[in-house]
């Protein structure tokens, strides 16, 4: 897909990796709806930056913890931009919880934003849009059995499987792909030392950046022959060296 003039919704687009994806889309000439939950100020600042660069940029608030909120977000985005061409399921939470710590509230706290919301948004996108591309942000851990963050891990593994099922279900009209980052940024509130202490060995000995992730998102969106693919952008970490 040529991204120029296309309409994209980026969940969690105001900060961090989502922000880099919004900038990438603007670089490619796409118009962007920046979804935010708590990061209103950052989302407003990003919208203003993108508009100064000559692309159409919109804001849409939603707490993605219910089917209604997901459907309302899609309807808001469509009301502002018309049927979307691109959906980026980027919003997510990450908590370290072992199986024994995971009561139902803990499970739902990860499963809703990380899996159920993307699943509902994919469905809503396919209802409104005849054609387009969806990219789900995953995690290199989907190749692992990391027992330190089980609800998070399972939510991302589920989204990886949904990526492949949705890819075949929605072909030929919509492509559905995944980008699986390694350790890019420390969780909000932690510093760079957190990555050094927790990320484990990276075979290529590189630090993955938000812009590396955004470039991979662009690659899958622009290539009309890709669907059901999961691109690991992790310096080779998913290969199992730790
Ligand atoms: N950072 C990494 O190193 C890393 C590594 C592996 C995978 N990933 C994946 O890459 C993607 C981006 O990573 P990131 O670190 O930039 O993400 P993040 O900062 O952890 O989360 C992105 C945004 O998700 C939104 N969000 C969280 N809960 C929400 C809810 N209930 N309703 C609506 N929005 C909600 C928040 O938006 P507001 O701020 O507006 O509230 C948050 O800023 C995620 O899917 C993540 O799992 C990241």
mmCIF file of C-alpha atoms and ligand atoms in Angstrom:
data_model
loop_
_atom_site.group_PDB
_atom_site.id
_atom_site.type_symbol
_atom_site.label_atom_id
_atom_site.label_comp_id
_atom_site.label_asym_id
_atom_site.label_seq_id
_atom_site.Cartn_x
_atom_site.Cartn_y
_atom_site.Cartn_z
ATOM 1 C CA UNK A 1 0.000 0.000 0.000
ATOM 2 C CA UNK A 2 1.232 3.468 -0.814
ATOM 3 C CA UNK A 3 0.801 5.222 2.556
ATOM 4 C CA UNK A 4 0.446 8.716 1.082
ATOM 5 C CA UNK A 5 -2.979 10.175 1.871
ATOM 6 C CA UNK A 6 -4.086 7.037 3.747
ATOM 7 C CA UNK A 7 -5.872 7.211 7.125
ATOM 8 C CA UNK A 8 -4.387 5.434 10.129
ATOM 9 C CA UNK A 9 -5.457 4.842 13.729
ATOM 10 C CA UNK A 10 -2.580 4.232 16.151
ATOM 11 C CA UNK A 11 -3.601 3.078 19.623
ATOM 12 C CA UNK A 12 -1.423 4.423 22.408
ATOM 13 C CA UNK A 13 0.012 6.725 19.733
ATOM 14 C CA UNK A 14 0.942 9.712 21.903
ATOM 15 C CA UNK A 15 4.098 8.373 23.529
ATOM 16 C CA UNK A 16 7.075 6.031 23.171
ATOM 17 C CA UNK A 17 6.886 3.466 20.329
ATOM 18 C CA UNK A 18 3.393 4.607 19.286
ATOM 19 C CA UNK A 19 4.711 8.133 18.858
ATOM 20 C CA UNK A 20 7.532 6.897 16.591
ATOM 21 C CA UNK A 21 4.962 5.004 14.523
ATOM 22 C CA UNK A 22 2.832 8.159 14.176
ATOM 23 C CA UNK A 23 5.917 10.091 13.009
ATOM 24 C CA UNK A 24 6.755 7.351 10.505
ATOM 25 C CA UNK A 25 3.210 7.426 9.117
ATOM 26 C CA UNK A 26 3.377 11.219 8.804
ATOM 27 C CA UNK A 27 6.779 10.921 7.061
ATOM 28 C CA UNK A 28 5.087 8.619 4.554
ATOM 29 C CA UNK A 29 2.274 11.150 4.021
ATOM 30 C CA UNK A 30 -0.463 9.307 5.923
ATOM 31 C CA UNK A 31 -3.080 11.062 8.050
ATOM 32 C CA UNK A 32 -3.141 9.881 11.635
ATOM 33 C CA UNK A 33 -5.663 9.475 14.430
ATOM 34 C CA UNK A 34 -3.681 9.389 17.664
ATOM 35 C CA UNK A 35 -5.482 7.353 20.278
ATOM 36 C CA UNK A 36 -4.624 8.068 23.916
ATOM 37 C CA UNK A 37 -5.904 7.082 27.318
ATOM 38 C CA UNK A 38 -3.967 9.061 29.943
ATOM 39 C CA UNK A 39 -1.360 10.846 27.794
ATOM 40 C CA UNK A 40 -3.576 13.737 26.681
ATOM 41 C CA UNK A 41 -0.859 16.414 26.832
ATOM 42 C CA UNK A 42 1.618 14.297 24.855
ATOM 43 C CA UNK A 43 -1.045 13.400 22.285
ATOM 44 C CA UNK A 44 -2.003 17.071 21.801
ATOM 45 C CA UNK A 45 1.679 18.027 21.379
ATOM 46 C CA UNK A 46 2.164 15.246 18.817
ATOM 47 C CA UNK A 47 -0.985 16.233 16.907
ATOM 48 C CA UNK A 48 0.295 19.813 16.684
ATOM 49 C CA UNK A 49 3.724 18.614 15.492
ATOM 50 C CA UNK A 50 2.185 16.413 12.804
ATOM 51 C CA UNK A 51 -0.171 19.141 11.623
ATOM 52 C CA UNK A 52 2.755 21.547 11.331
ATOM 53 C CA UNK A 53 4.294 18.985 8.987
ATOM 54 C CA UNK A 54 1.212 19.181 6.759
ATOM 55 C CA UNK A 55 -0.608 15.940 7.556
ATOM 56 C CA UNK A 56 -4.089 15.669 8.992
ATOM 57 C CA UNK A 57 -3.906 14.570 12.636
ATOM 58 C CA UNK A 58 -6.737 13.828 15.065
ATOM 59 C CA UNK A 59 -7.085 12.783 18.683
ATOM 60 C CA UNK A 60 -9.344 10.100 20.136
ATOM 61 C CA UNK A 61 -9.520 9.208 23.814
ATOM 62 C CA UNK A 62 -10.491 5.719 25.029
ATOM 63 C CA UNK A 63 -9.818 3.416 27.936
ATOM 64 C CA UNK A 64 -9.628 0.142 26.011
ATOM 65 C CA UNK A 65 -11.059 -2.095 28.716
ATOM 66 C CA UNK A 66 -14.446 -2.904 27.154
ATOM 67 C CA UNK A 67 -16.025 -3.827 23.843
ATOM 68 C CA UNK A 68 -18.072 -0.622 23.926
ATOM 69 C CA UNK A 69 -14.946 1.521 24.347
ATOM 70 C CA UNK A 70 -13.267 -0.243 21.389
ATOM 71 C CA UNK A 71 -16.295 0.181 19.132
ATOM 72 C CA UNK A 72 -16.686 3.826 20.149
ATOM 73 C CA UNK A 73 -13.003 4.479 19.404
ATOM 74 C CA UNK A 74 -13.361 3.042 15.895
ATOM 75 C CA UNK A 75 -16.549 5.034 15.326
ATOM 76 C CA UNK A 76 -14.877 8.260 16.500
ATOM 77 C CA UNK A 77 -11.916 7.675 14.193
ATOM 78 C CA UNK A 78 -14.172 6.889 11.220
ATOM 79 C CA UNK A 79 -16.356 9.946 11.930
ATOM 80 C CA UNK A 80 -13.229 12.155 11.798
ATOM 81 C CA UNK A 81 -11.363 10.513 8.906
ATOM 82 C CA UNK A 82 -13.767 8.256 7.012
ATOM 83 C CA UNK A 83 -13.160 4.501 6.737
ATOM 84 C CA UNK A 84 -9.596 3.771 7.846
ATOM 85 C CA UNK A 85 -6.879 2.237 5.688
ATOM 86 C CA UNK A 86 -4.552 1.314 8.561
ATOM 87 C CA UNK A 87 -4.955 0.106 12.146
ATOM 88 C CA UNK A 88 -1.938 -0.147 14.432
ATOM 89 C CA UNK A 89 -2.705 -2.064 17.632
ATOM 90 C CA UNK A 90 0.092 -0.650 19.761
ATOM 91 C CA UNK A 91 -1.497 0.182 23.155
ATOM 92 C CA UNK A 92 -0.500 -2.283 25.822
ATOM 93 C CA UNK A 93 0.340 -2.794 29.463
ATOM 94 C CA UNK A 94 3.292 -4.763 30.796
ATOM 95 C CA UNK A 95 3.420 -6.141 34.319
ATOM 96 C CA UNK A 96 5.669 -8.775 35.820
ATOM 97 C CA UNK A 97 3.330 -11.357 37.339
ATOM 98 C CA UNK A 98 3.993 -15.038 37.846
ATOM 99 C CA UNK A 99 1.201 -17.616 37.535
ATOM 100 C CA UNK A 100 0.684 -17.690 41.309
ATOM 101 C CA UNK A 101 0.177 -13.893 41.387
ATOM 102 C CA UNK A 102 -2.393 -13.940 38.620
ATOM 103 C CA UNK A 103 -5.951 -13.807 39.928
ATOM 104 C CA UNK A 104 -8.725 -12.953 37.444
ATOM 105 C CA UNK A 105 -8.318 -9.211 37.952
ATOM 106 C CA UNK A 106 -4.644 -9.497 37.062
ATOM 107 C CA UNK A 107 -5.432 -11.622 33.999
ATOM 108 C CA UNK A 108 -8.104 -9.208 32.780
ATOM 109 C CA UNK A 109 -5.847 -6.235 33.447
ATOM 110 C CA UNK A 110 -3.427 -7.619 30.833
ATOM 111 C CA UNK A 111 -5.807 -9.467 28.523
ATOM 112 C CA UNK A 112 -8.124 -6.509 27.909
ATOM 113 C CA UNK A 113 -5.698 -3.903 26.608
ATOM 114 C CA UNK A 114 -3.239 -6.400 25.079
ATOM 115 C CA UNK A 115 -5.556 -8.943 23.459
ATOM 116 C CA UNK A 116 -9.310 -8.323 23.721
ATOM 117 C CA UNK A 117 -9.067 -4.669 22.657
ATOM 118 C CA UNK A 118 -6.939 -5.429 19.563
ATOM 119 C CA UNK A 119 -9.326 -8.292 18.737
ATOM 120 C CA UNK A 120 -12.346 -5.977 18.963
ATOM 121 C CA UNK A 121 -10.601 -3.230 16.990
ATOM 122 C CA UNK A 122 -9.650 -5.667 14.225
ATOM 123 C CA UNK A 123 -13.293 -6.707 13.989
ATOM 124 C CA UNK A 124 -14.505 -3.102 13.989
ATOM 125 C CA UNK A 125 -11.901 -2.121 11.357
ATOM 126 C CA UNK A 126 -13.005 -4.961 9.084
ATOM 127 C CA UNK A 127 -16.632 -3.877 9.451
ATOM 128 C CA UNK A 128 -15.933 -0.280 8.424
ATOM 129 C CA UNK A 129 -13.116 -0.704 5.887
ATOM 130 C CA UNK A 130 -13.229 -2.496 2.557
ATOM 131 C CA UNK A 131 -9.449 -2.695 2.266
ATOM 132 C CA UNK A 132 -6.415 -1.984 4.373
ATOM 133 C CA UNK A 133 -3.606 -3.125 6.599
ATOM 134 C CA UNK A 134 -3.447 -3.985 10.294
ATOM 135 C CA UNK A 135 -0.246 -4.275 12.322
ATOM 136 C CA UNK A 136 -0.279 -5.743 15.824
ATOM 137 C CA UNK A 137 2.578 -4.908 18.194
ATOM 138 C CA UNK A 138 3.707 -8.159 19.814
ATOM 139 C CA UNK A 139 6.856 -8.987 21.807
ATOM 140 C CA UNK A 140 9.909 -11.126 21.100
ATOM 141 C CA UNK A 141 8.908 -13.099 24.230
ATOM 142 C CA UNK A 142 6.168 -14.879 22.227
ATOM 143 C CA UNK A 143 8.903 -17.357 21.249
ATOM 144 C CA UNK A 144 9.680 -17.998 24.936
ATOM 145 C CA UNK A 145 8.094 -19.427 28.073
ATOM 146 C CA UNK A 146 9.027 -16.418 30.207
ATOM 147 C CA UNK A 147 7.425 -17.285 33.549
ATOM 148 C CA UNK A 148 8.095 -13.839 35.044
ATOM 149 C CA UNK A 149 5.221 -12.098 33.204
ATOM 150 C CA UNK A 150 2.687 -14.813 32.418
ATOM 151 C CA UNK A 151 -0.550 -12.847 31.776
ATOM 152 C CA UNK A 152 1.404 -10.413 29.567
ATOM 153 C CA UNK A 153 3.153 -13.274 27.753
ATOM 154 C CA UNK A 154 -0.085 -15.142 27.109
ATOM 155 C CA UNK A 155 -1.851 -11.973 25.938
ATOM 156 C CA UNK A 156 0.867 -11.409 23.319
ATOM 157 C CA UNK A 157 1.000 -15.082 22.284
ATOM 158 C CA UNK A 158 -2.785 -14.956 21.813
ATOM 159 C CA UNK A 159 -2.483 -11.803 19.721
ATOM 160 C CA UNK A 160 0.221 -13.462 17.603
ATOM 161 C CA UNK A 161 -2.112 -16.388 16.876
ATOM 162 C CA UNK A 162 -4.995 -14.014 16.153
ATOM 163 C CA UNK A 163 -2.718 -12.163 13.723
ATOM 164 C CA UNK A 164 -2.327 -15.335 11.661
ATOM 165 C CA UNK A 165 -5.983 -16.406 11.911
ATOM 166 C CA UNK A 166 -7.220 -12.903 11.002
ATOM 167 C CA UNK A 167 -4.726 -12.734 8.112
ATOM 168 C CA UNK A 168 -6.304 -15.737 6.417
ATOM 169 C CA UNK A 169 -9.847 -14.771 7.421
ATOM 170 C CA UNK A 170 -9.660 -11.233 6.039
ATOM 171 C CA UNK A 171 -7.662 -12.021 2.868
ATOM 172 C CA UNK A 172 -7.773 -10.703 0.219
ATOM 173 C CA UNK A 173 -9.183 -7.404 1.456
ATOM 174 C CA UNK A 174 -7.116 -6.728 4.608
ATOM 175 C CA UNK A 175 -3.549 -7.673 5.512
ATOM 176 C CA UNK A 176 -2.802 -8.510 9.148
ATOM 177 C CA UNK A 177 0.796 -8.656 10.347
ATOM 178 C CA UNK A 178 2.747 -8.466 13.576
ATOM 179 C CA UNK A 179 5.911 -6.687 14.669
ATOM 180 C CA UNK A 180 7.584 -8.217 17.713
ATOM 181 C CA UNK A 181 10.033 -5.871 19.453
ATOM 182 C CA UNK A 182 12.838 -6.852 21.772
ATOM 183 C CA UNK A 183 13.718 -4.553 24.667
ATOM 184 C CA UNK A 184 13.302 -1.066 23.229
ATOM 185 C CA UNK A 185 12.376 1.192 26.126
ATOM 186 C CA UNK A 186 12.224 0.495 29.851
ATOM 187 C CA UNK A 187 8.669 0.302 31.239
ATOM 188 C CA UNK A 188 7.275 3.739 32.180
ATOM 189 C CA UNK A 189 8.888 4.858 35.444
ATOM 190 C CA UNK A 190 12.045 2.721 35.037
ATOM 191 C CA UNK A 191 15.366 3.947 33.659
ATOM 192 C CA UNK A 192 17.785 2.565 31.048
ATOM 193 C CA UNK A 193 19.492 0.429 33.703
ATOM 194 C CA UNK A 194 16.278 -1.631 33.799
ATOM 195 C CA UNK A 195 16.900 -2.786 30.222
ATOM 196 C CA UNK A 196 20.548 -3.632 31.012
ATOM 197 C CA UNK A 197 19.455 -5.652 34.059
ATOM 198 C CA UNK A 198 16.432 -7.403 32.537
ATOM 199 C CA UNK A 199 16.726 -7.632 28.760
ATOM 200 C CA UNK A 200 19.154 -10.569 28.615
ATOM 201 C CA UNK A 201 21.741 -11.149 25.889
ATOM 202 C CA UNK A 202 21.134 -9.701 22.420
ATOM 203 C CA UNK A 203 23.007 -11.711 19.749
ATOM 204 C CA UNK A 204 23.582 -8.678 17.506
ATOM 205 C CA UNK A 205 24.661 -6.546 20.514
ATOM 206 C CA UNK A 206 22.479 -3.655 19.365
ATOM 207 C CA UNK A 207 19.952 -1.451 21.130
ATOM 208 C CA UNK A 208 16.633 -1.584 19.271
ATOM 209 C CA UNK A 209 15.044 1.873 18.936
ATOM 210 C CA UNK A 210 11.417 3.002 18.523
ATOM 211 C CA UNK A 211 12.385 4.094 15.013
ATOM 212 C CA UNK A 212 13.549 0.517 14.196
ATOM 213 C CA UNK A 213 10.079 -0.695 15.194
ATOM 214 C CA UNK A 214 8.367 2.024 13.146
ATOM 215 C CA UNK A 215 10.464 1.105 10.080
ATOM 216 C CA UNK A 216 9.341 -2.526 10.377
ATOM 217 C CA UNK A 217 5.696 -1.407 10.630
ATOM 218 C CA UNK A 218 6.186 0.644 7.467
ATOM 219 C CA UNK A 219 7.814 -2.281 5.667
ATOM 220 C CA UNK A 220 4.884 -4.626 6.286
ATOM 221 C CA UNK A 221 2.275 -1.989 5.420
ATOM 222 C CA UNK A 222 3.942 -1.050 2.139
ATOM 223 C CA UNK A 223 4.431 -4.611 0.913
ATOM 224 C CA UNK A 224 1.151 -5.898 -0.523
ATOM 225 C CA UNK A 225 2.419 -9.499 -0.582
ATOM 226 C CA UNK A 226 2.776 -9.823 3.197
ATOM 227 C CA UNK A 227 0.088 -11.107 5.507
ATOM 228 C CA UNK A 228 0.185 -13.280 8.612
ATOM 229 C CA UNK A 229 3.863 -12.405 9.085
ATOM 230 C CA UNK A 230 5.526 -11.673 12.395
ATOM 231 C CA UNK A 231 8.714 -9.644 12.084
ATOM 232 C CA UNK A 232 11.012 -9.839 15.102
ATOM 233 C CA UNK A 233 12.875 -6.572 15.616
ATOM 234 C CA UNK A 234 15.005 -7.666 18.543
ATOM 235 C CA UNK A 235 18.648 -8.055 17.528
ATOM 236 C CA UNK A 236 18.068 -11.812 17.287
ATOM 237 C CA UNK A 237 16.909 -12.330 20.881
ATOM 238 C CA UNK A 238 13.949 -14.515 19.939
ATOM 239 C CA UNK A 239 16.386 -17.079 18.556
ATOM 240 C CA UNK A 240 16.781 -18.321 22.079
ATOM 241 C CA UNK A 241 20.111 -17.172 23.333
ATOM 242 C CA UNK A 242 18.734 -16.263 26.745
HETATM 243 N N1 LIG B 1 8.898 -0.947 25.132
HETATM 244 C C1 LIG B 1 9.465 -2.087 24.802
HETATM 245 O O1 LIG B 1 10.674 -2.284 24.989
HETATM 246 C C2 LIG B 1 8.626 -3.183 24.188
HETATM 247 C C3 LIG B 1 9.156 -4.479 24.135
HETATM 248 C C4 LIG B 1 8.384 -5.482 23.572
HETATM 249 C C5 LIG B 1 7.130 -5.214 23.054
HETATM 250 N N2 LIG B 1 6.651 -3.936 23.100
HETATM 251 C C6 LIG B 1 5.305 -3.689 22.584
HETATM 252 O O2 LIG B 1 5.339 -2.560 21.721
HETATM 253 C C7 LIG B 1 4.171 -1.744 21.911
HETATM 254 C C8 LIG B 1 4.576 -0.337 22.324
HETATM 255 O O3 LIG B 1 5.421 -0.418 23.467
HETATM 256 P P1 LIG B 1 5.538 0.802 24.490
HETATM 257 O O4 LIG B 1 6.525 0.389 25.509
HETATM 258 O O5 LIG B 1 5.728 2.059 23.725
HETATM 259 O O6 LIG B 1 4.068 0.736 25.108
HETATM 260 P P2 LIG B 1 3.591 1.330 26.509
HETATM 261 O O7 LIG B 1 4.276 2.609 26.739
HETATM 262 O O8 LIG B 1 3.729 0.278 27.560
HETATM 263 O O9 LIG B 1 2.054 1.508 26.235
HETATM 264 C C9 LIG B 1 1.607 2.296 25.152
HETATM 265 C C10 LIG B 1 0.322 2.970 25.495
HETATM 266 O O10 LIG B 1 -0.721 2.043 25.697
HETATM 267 C C11 LIG B 1 -1.781 2.785 26.242
HETATM 268 N N3 LIG B 1 -2.636 1.985 27.124
HETATM 269 C C12 LIG B 1 -2.286 1.199 28.156
HETATM 270 N N4 LIG B 1 -3.412 0.747 28.779
HETATM 271 C C13 LIG B 1 -4.470 1.262 28.104
HETATM 272 C C14 LIG B 1 -5.872 1.190 28.258
HETATM 273 N N5 LIG B 1 -6.465 0.520 29.241
HETATM 274 N N6 LIG B 1 -6.645 1.862 27.373
HETATM 275 C C15 LIG B 1 -6.086 2.576 26.389
HETATM 276 N N7 LIG B 1 -4.779 2.691 26.187
HETATM 277 C C16 LIG B 1 -3.978 2.046 27.045
HETATM 278 C C17 LIG B 1 -1.168 3.927 27.060
HETATM 279 O O11 LIG B 1 -1.639 5.152 26.515
HETATM 280 P P3 LIG B 1 -1.709 6.488 27.421
HETATM 281 O O12 LIG B 1 -0.287 6.800 27.765
HETATM 282 O O13 LIG B 1 -2.351 7.490 26.543
HETATM 283 O O14 LIG B 1 -2.521 6.152 28.639
HETATM 284 C C18 LIG B 1 0.328 3.727 26.824
HETATM 285 O O15 LIG B 1 1.043 4.905 26.735
HETATM 286 C C19 LIG B 1 3.340 -2.458 22.989
HETATM 287 O O16 LIG B 1 2.340 -3.233 22.369
HETATM 288 C C20 LIG B 1 4.350 -3.335 23.710
HETATM 289 O O17 LIG B 1 3.780 -4.492 24.289
HETATM 290 C C21 LIG B 1 7.366 -2.931 23.667
#
